[in-house]
Amino acid sequence: MGESGFMIKFGKMKHLLQLQNEGLLYMNPPQYFWDVEDADRGDPFDCIAKVHRGPKILFPLPSGKQVSMEGEWTLRIPPPEHAEINIFCMYALRALVGSFPVDERNFRFGAHALVVLNVAEFLRRTEFTLKSKRISGDGNLVEYVDDKHVGDLGPFRKFRKFAYQSEWRLVCNNGPAGHRGIRIGSIADISVIIRSKEVNKEISVDFGDFKQVAEPDRP
């Protein structure tokens, strides 16, 4: 991630235990984010290749004339073969860029949180698994752009209204046209599970150095 920090996955306990014990990275296709009605999870622009906007729409008539309609319009251009793209997301705690304390809106994603204490090792295991399974994928932090952005977007750019989610993403290609699960092996040795509402209490930050997460009481 470029600096010291933690990665956090918010969710249900049973799913987080699968992530911790099996290293199960449960990945959604872009269509999931396009269709879900939850305002925090849903994003019709997620992974969209390009965005075009304009002040009016022109309709060509058979006669050759054009009729215009005033008003804002937005055109979303999806990436090719988007059904084969899969996305896994985590919260990137990076105190030096203001992602700590964790915005409490993230707690809506689940009552518990898995905190990855050794991010470098987590990324190493993920990369090793992708290479060994010959899976095409890329992991990176999300860049947050203006909500009226025009032009290229892609899977690692989202609108600024989602900046509170401070995402790190793994994006894989050539998937099964639906949900996908990739197992990287147990990460129990480099992670802990705590209650979401305790995240900002259990984690303390010294600028220039990060203190270890205090060993929590198991839920």
PDB file of N, CA, C and O in Angstrom, residues 35-79:
ATOM      1  N   ASP A  35     -26.496  -3.511  -9.490  1.00  0.00           N
ATOM      2  CA  ASP A  35     -27.888  -3.866  -9.217  1.00  0.00           C
ATOM      3  C   ASP A  35     -28.306  -3.685  -7.757  1.00  0.00           C
ATOM      4  O   ASP A  35     -29.493  -3.479  -7.477  1.00  0.00           O
ATOM      5  N   VAL A  36     -27.362  -3.792  -6.825  1.00  0.00           N
ATOM      6  CA  VAL A  36     -27.739  -3.761  -5.413  1.00  0.00           C
ATOM      7  C   VAL A  36     -28.323  -2.398  -5.050  1.00  0.00           C
ATOM      8  O   VAL A  36     -27.840  -1.359  -5.504  1.00  0.00           O
ATOM      9  N   GLU A  37     -29.382  -2.392  -4.270  1.00  0.00           N
ATOM     10  CA  GLU A  37     -30.092  -1.159  -3.962  1.00  0.00           C
ATOM     11  C   GLU A  37     -29.510  -0.420  -2.759  1.00  0.00           C
ATOM     12  O   GLU A  37     -29.810   0.746  -2.553  1.00  0.00           O
ATOM     13  N   ASP A  38     -28.692  -1.087  -1.964  1.00  0.00           N
ATOM     14  CA  ASP A  38     -28.062  -0.453  -0.811  1.00  0.00           C
ATOM     15  C   ASP A  38     -27.204   0.714  -1.282  1.00  0.00           C
ATOM     16  O   ASP A  38     -26.309   0.555  -2.113  1.00  0.00           O
ATOM     17  N   ALA A  39     -27.451   1.910  -0.761  1.00  0.00           N
ATOM     18  CA  ALA A  39     -26.763   3.117  -1.225  1.00  0.00           C
ATOM     19  C   ALA A  39     -25.265   3.081  -0.940  1.00  0.00           C
ATOM     20  O   ALA A  39     -24.482   3.747  -1.628  1.00  0.00           O
ATOM     21  N   ASP A  40     -24.836   2.326   0.086  1.00  0.00           N
ATOM     22  CA  ASP A  40     -23.414   2.239   0.418  1.00  0.00           C
ATOM     23  C   ASP A  40     -22.701   1.187  -0.426  1.00  0.00           C
ATOM     24  O   ASP A  40     -21.547   1.367  -0.819  1.00  0.00           O
ATOM     25  N   ARG A  41     -23.357   0.068  -0.685  1.00  0.00           N
ATOM     26  CA  ARG A  41     -22.741  -1.002  -1.479  1.00  0.00           C
ATOM     27  C   ARG A  41     -22.950  -0.778  -2.975  1.00  0.00           C
ATOM     28  O   ARG A  41     -22.104  -1.121  -3.797  1.00  0.00           O
ATOM     29  N   GLY A  42     -24.105  -0.265  -3.337  1.00  0.00           N
ATOM     30  CA  GLY A  42     -24.456  -0.127  -4.736  1.00  0.00           C
ATOM     31  C   GLY A  42     -23.762   1.049  -5.403  1.00  0.00           C
ATOM     32  O   GLY A  42     -23.611   2.117  -4.814  1.00  0.00           O
ATOM     33  N   ASP A  43     -23.329   0.828  -6.641  1.00  0.00           N
ATOM     34  CA  ASP A  43     -22.684   1.886  -7.411  1.00  0.00           C
ATOM     35  C   ASP A  43     -22.820   1.554  -8.892  1.00  0.00           C
ATOM     36  O   ASP A  43     -22.106   0.687  -9.410  1.00  0.00           O
ATOM     37  N   PRO A  44     -23.721   2.209  -9.613  1.00  0.00           N
ATOM     38  CA  PRO A  44     -23.913   1.912 -11.036  1.00  0.00           C
ATOM     39  C   PRO A  44     -22.711   2.276 -11.900  1.00  0.00           C
ATOM     40  O   PRO A  44     -22.664   1.907 -13.079  1.00  0.00           O
ATOM     41  N   PHE A  45     -21.729   2.978 -11.310  1.00  0.00           N
ATOM     42  CA  PHE A  45     -20.530   3.365 -12.059  1.00  0.00           C
ATOM     43  C   PHE A  45     -19.320   2.487 -11.715  1.00  0.00           C
ATOM     44  O   PHE A  45     -18.237   2.700 -12.246  1.00  0.00           O
ATOM     45  N   ASP A  46     -19.508   1.521 -10.822  1.00  0.00           N
ATOM     46  CA  ASP A  46     -18.385   0.677 -10.400  1.00  0.00           C
ATOM     47  C   ASP A  46     -17.823  -0.093 -11.591  1.00  0.00           C
ATOM     48  O   ASP A  46     -18.546  -0.793 -12.291  1.00  0.00           O
ATOM     49  N   CYS A  47     -16.518   0.050 -11.824  1.00  0.00           N
ATOM     50  CA  CYS A  47     -15.795  -0.674 -12.865  1.00  0.00           C
ATOM     51  C   CYS A  47     -16.132  -0.189 -14.282  1.00  0.00           C
ATOM     52  O   CYS A  47     -15.650  -0.761 -15.266  1.00  0.00           O
ATOM     53  N   ILE A  48     -16.968   0.839 -14.403  1.00  0.00           N
ATOM     54  CA  ILE A  48     -17.321   1.369 -15.719  1.00  0.00           C
ATOM     55  C   ILE A  48     -16.058   1.896 -16.409  1.00  0.00           C
ATOM     56  O   ILE A  48     -15.218   2.552 -15.796  1.00  0.00           O
ATOM     57  N   ALA A  49     -15.909   1.591 -17.696  1.00  0.00           N
ATOM     58  CA  ALA A  49     -14.699   1.979 -18.429  1.00  0.00           C
ATOM     59  C   ALA A  49     -14.632   3.486 -18.657  1.00  0.00           C
ATOM     60  O   ALA A  49     -13.603   4.111 -18.417  1.00  0.00           O
ATOM     61  N   LYS A  50     -15.738   4.085 -19.125  1.00  0.00           N
ATOM     62  CA  LYS A  50     -15.761   5.516 -19.428  1.00  0.00           C
ATOM     63  C   LYS A  50     -17.107   6.111 -19.033  1.00  0.00           C
ATOM     64  O   LYS A  50     -18.133   5.428 -19.059  1.00  0.00           O
ATOM     65  N   VAL A  51     -17.069   7.395 -18.698  1.00  0.00           N
ATOM     66  CA  VAL A  51     -18.284   8.141 -18.376  1.00  0.00           C
ATOM     67  C   VAL A  51     -18.344   9.372 -19.276  1.00  0.00           C
ATOM     68  O   VAL A  51     -17.360  10.110 -19.393  1.00  0.00           O
ATOM     69  N   HIS A  52     -19.491   9.554 -19.917  1.00  0.00           N
ATOM     70  CA  HIS A  52     -19.712  10.760 -20.726  1.00  0.00           C
ATOM     71  C   HIS A  52     -20.928  11.497 -20.167  1.00  0.00           C
ATOM     72  O   HIS A  52     -21.909  10.876 -19.741  1.00  0.00           O
ATOM     73  N   ARG A  53     -20.863  12.808 -20.166  1.00  0.00           N
ATOM     74  CA  ARG A  53     -21.976  13.629 -19.687  1.00  0.00           C
ATOM     75  C   ARG A  53     -22.196  14.784 -20.664  1.00  0.00           C
ATOM     76  O   ARG A  53     -21.285  15.183 -21.392  1.00  0.00           O
ATOM     77  N   GLY A  54     -23.385  15.342 -20.635  1.00  0.00           N
ATOM     78  CA  GLY A  54     -23.650  16.475 -21.497  1.00  0.00           C
ATOM     79  C   GLY A  54     -24.887  17.247 -21.087  1.00  0.00           C
ATOM     80  O   GLY A  54     -25.706  16.753 -20.309  1.00  0.00           O
ATOM     81  N   PRO A  55     -25.056  18.466 -21.630  1.00  0.00           N
ATOM     82  CA  PRO A  55     -26.190  19.316 -21.264  1.00  0.00           C
ATOM     83  C   PRO A  55     -27.443  19.075 -22.097  1.00  0.00           C
ATOM     84  O   PRO A  55     -28.501  19.566 -21.783  1.00  0.00           O
ATOM     85  N   LYS A  56     -27.341  18.320 -23.199  1.00  0.00           N
ATOM     86  CA  LYS A  56     -28.518  18.083 -24.031  1.00  0.00           C
ATOM     87  C   LYS A  56     -28.355  16.786 -24.816  1.00  0.00           C
ATOM     88  O   LYS A  56     -27.255  16.268 -24.973  1.00  0.00           O
ATOM     89  N   ILE A  57     -29.485  16.286 -25.315  1.00  0.00           N
ATOM     90  CA  ILE A  57     -29.483  15.078 -26.130  1.00  0.00           C
ATOM     91  C   ILE A  57     -30.031  15.432 -27.500  1.00  0.00           C
ATOM     92  O   ILE A  57     -31.046  16.119 -27.623  1.00  0.00           O
ATOM     93  N   LEU A  58     -29.367  14.938 -28.545  1.00  0.00           N
ATOM     94  CA  LEU A  58     -29.809  15.164 -29.915  1.00  0.00           C
ATOM     95  C   LEU A  58     -30.384  13.877 -30.495  1.00  0.00           C
ATOM     96  O   LEU A  58     -29.741  12.825 -30.436  1.00  0.00           O
ATOM     97  N   PHE A  59     -31.607  13.950 -31.047  1.00  0.00           N
ATOM     98  CA  PHE A  59     -32.246  12.800 -31.659  1.00  0.00           C
ATOM     99  C   PHE A  59     -32.297  13.006 -33.181  1.00  0.00           C
ATOM    100  O   PHE A  59     -32.961  13.933 -33.656  1.00  0.00           O
ATOM    101  N   PRO A  60     -31.645  12.149 -33.948  1.00  0.00           N
ATOM    102  CA  PRO A  60     -31.747  12.268 -35.413  1.00  0.00           C
ATOM    103  C   PRO A  60     -33.094  11.746 -35.913  1.00  0.00           C
ATOM    104  O   PRO A  60     -33.583  10.713 -35.443  1.00  0.00           O
ATOM    105  N   LEU A  61     -33.731  12.468 -36.833  1.00  0.00           N
ATOM    106  CA  LEU A  61     -34.993  12.049 -37.424  1.00  0.00           C
ATOM    107  C   LEU A  61     -34.753  11.478 -38.817  1.00  0.00           C
ATOM    108  O   LEU A  61     -33.740  11.792 -39.460  1.00  0.00           O
ATOM    109  N   PRO A  62     -35.685  10.640 -39.310  1.00  0.00           N
ATOM    110  CA  PRO A  62     -35.530  10.081 -40.667  1.00  0.00           C
ATOM    111  C   PRO A  62     -35.371  11.143 -41.746  1.00  0.00           C
ATOM    112  O   PRO A  62     -34.745  10.906 -42.778  1.00  0.00           O
ATOM    113  N   SER A  63     -35.923  12.311 -41.497  1.00  0.00           N
ATOM    114  CA  SER A  63     -35.836  13.397 -42.483  1.00  0.00           C
ATOM    115  C   SER A  63     -34.443  14.004 -42.564  1.00  0.00           C
ATOM    116  O   SER A  63     -34.149  14.784 -43.465  1.00  0.00           O
ATOM    117  N   GLY A  64     -33.606  13.655 -41.587  1.00  0.00           N
ATOM    118  CA  GLY A  64     -32.264  14.233 -41.550  1.00  0.00           C
ATOM    119  C   GLY A  64     -32.137  15.345 -40.537  1.00  0.00           C
ATOM    120  O   GLY A  64     -31.027  15.756 -40.203  1.00  0.00           O
ATOM    121  N   LYS A  65     -33.254  15.850 -40.045  1.00  0.00           N
ATOM    122  CA  LYS A  65     -33.220  16.892 -39.024  1.00  0.00           C
ATOM    123  C   LYS A  65     -32.907  16.275 -37.656  1.00  0.00           C
ATOM    124  O   LYS A  65     -32.974  15.066 -37.463  1.00  0.00           O
ATOM    125  N   GLN A  66     -32.562  17.127 -36.707  1.00  0.00           N
ATOM    126  CA  GLN A  66     -32.289  16.679 -35.356  1.00  0.00           C
ATOM    127  C   GLN A  66     -33.192  17.411 -34.366  1.00  0.00           C
ATOM    128  O   GLN A  66     -33.456  18.602 -34.520  1.00  0.00           O
ATOM    129  N   VAL A  67     -33.667  16.698 -33.393  1.00  0.00           N
ATOM    130  CA  VAL A  67     -34.458  17.276 -32.315  1.00  0.00           C
ATOM    131  C   VAL A  67     -33.627  17.195 -31.047  1.00  0.00           C
ATOM    132  O   VAL A  67     -33.055  16.149 -30.735  1.00  0.00           O
ATOM    133  N   SER A  68     -33.523  18.288 -30.324  1.00  0.00           N
ATOM    134  CA  SER A  68     -32.721  18.296 -29.098  1.00  0.00           C
ATOM    135  C   SER A  68     -33.622  18.351 -27.878  1.00  0.00           C
ATOM    136  O   SER A  68     -34.720  18.916 -27.918  1.00  0.00           O
ATOM    137  N   MET A  69     -33.145  17.738 -26.787  1.00  0.00           N
ATOM    138  CA  MET A  69     -33.857  17.783 -25.528  1.00  0.00           C
ATOM    139  C   MET A  69     -32.892  18.291 -24.471  1.00  0.00           C
ATOM    140  O   MET A  69     -31.805  17.729 -24.272  1.00  0.00           O
ATOM    141  N   GLU A  70     -33.272  19.384 -23.836  1.00  0.00           N
ATOM    142  CA  GLU A  70     -32.414  19.968 -22.818  1.00  0.00           C
ATOM    143  C   GLU A  70     -32.440  19.116 -21.542  1.00  0.00           C
ATOM    144  O   GLU A  70     -33.431  18.465 -21.231  1.00  0.00           O
ATOM    145  N   GLY A  71     -31.351  19.163 -20.804  1.00  0.00           N
ATOM    146  CA  GLY A  71     -31.276  18.407 -19.552  1.00  0.00           C
ATOM    147  C   GLY A  71     -30.004  17.595 -19.470  1.00  0.00           C
ATOM    148  O   GLY A  71     -29.428  17.232 -20.488  1.00  0.00           O
ATOM    149  N   GLU A  72     -29.571  17.339 -18.266  1.00  0.00           N
ATOM    150  CA  GLU A  72     -28.347  16.581 -18.060  1.00  0.00           C
ATOM    151  C   GLU A  72     -28.536  15.116 -18.471  1.00  0.00           C
ATOM    152  O   GLU A  72     -29.596  14.531 -18.253  1.00  0.00           O
ATOM    153  N   TRP A  73     -27.513  14.549 -19.089  1.00  0.00           N
ATOM    154  CA  TRP A  73     -27.532  13.119 -19.398  1.00  0.00           C
ATOM    155  C   TRP A  73     -26.177  12.523 -19.068  1.00  0.00           C
ATOM    156  O   TRP A  73     -25.154  13.208 -19.054  1.00  0.00           O
ATOM    157  N   THR A  74     -26.177  11.243 -18.774  1.00  0.00           N
ATOM    158  CA  THR A  74     -24.959  10.523 -18.433  1.00  0.00           C
ATOM    159  C   THR A  74     -24.941   9.201 -19.185  1.00  0.00           C
ATOM    160  O   THR A  74     -25.937   8.475 -19.207  1.00  0.00           O
ATOM    161  N   LEU A  75     -23.810   8.913 -19.804  1.00  0.00           N
ATOM    162  CA  LEU A  75     -23.639   7.662 -20.534  1.00  0.00           C
ATOM    163  C   LEU A  75     -22.533   6.856 -19.873  1.00  0.00           C
ATOM    164  O   LEU A  75     -21.421   7.339 -19.704  1.00  0.00           O
ATOM    165  N   ARG A  76     -22.851   5.632 -19.480  1.00  0.00           N
ATOM    166  CA  ARG A  76     -21.878   4.727 -18.866  1.00  0.00           C
ATOM    167  C   ARG A  76     -21.481   3.671 -19.892  1.00  0.00           C
ATOM    168  O   ARG A  76     -22.343   2.993 -20.456  1.00  0.00           O
ATOM    169  N   ILE A  77     -20.184   3.529 -20.121  1.00  0.00           N
ATOM    170  CA  ILE A  77     -19.677   2.524 -21.051  1.00  0.00           C
ATOM    171  C   ILE A  77     -18.991   1.420 -20.247  1.00  0.00           C
ATOM    172  O   ILE A  77     -17.933   1.655 -19.651  1.00  0.00           O
ATOM    173  N   PRO A  78     -19.584   0.234 -20.192  1.00  0.00           N
ATOM    174  CA  PRO A  78     -18.984  -0.847 -19.400  1.00  0.00           C
ATOM    175  C   PRO A  78     -17.739  -1.406 -20.081  1.00  0.00           C
ATOM    176  O   PRO A  78     -17.567  -1.260 -21.294  1.00  0.00           O
ATOM    177  N   PRO A  79     -16.862  -2.043 -19.323  1.00  0.00           N
ATOM    178  CA  PRO A  79     -15.683  -2.664 -19.923  1.00  0.00           C
ATOM    179  C   PRO A  79     -16.099  -3.902 -20.714  1.00  0.00           C
ATOM    180  O   PRO A  79     -17.141  -4.506 -20.432  1.00  0.00           O
TER     181      PRO A  79
END
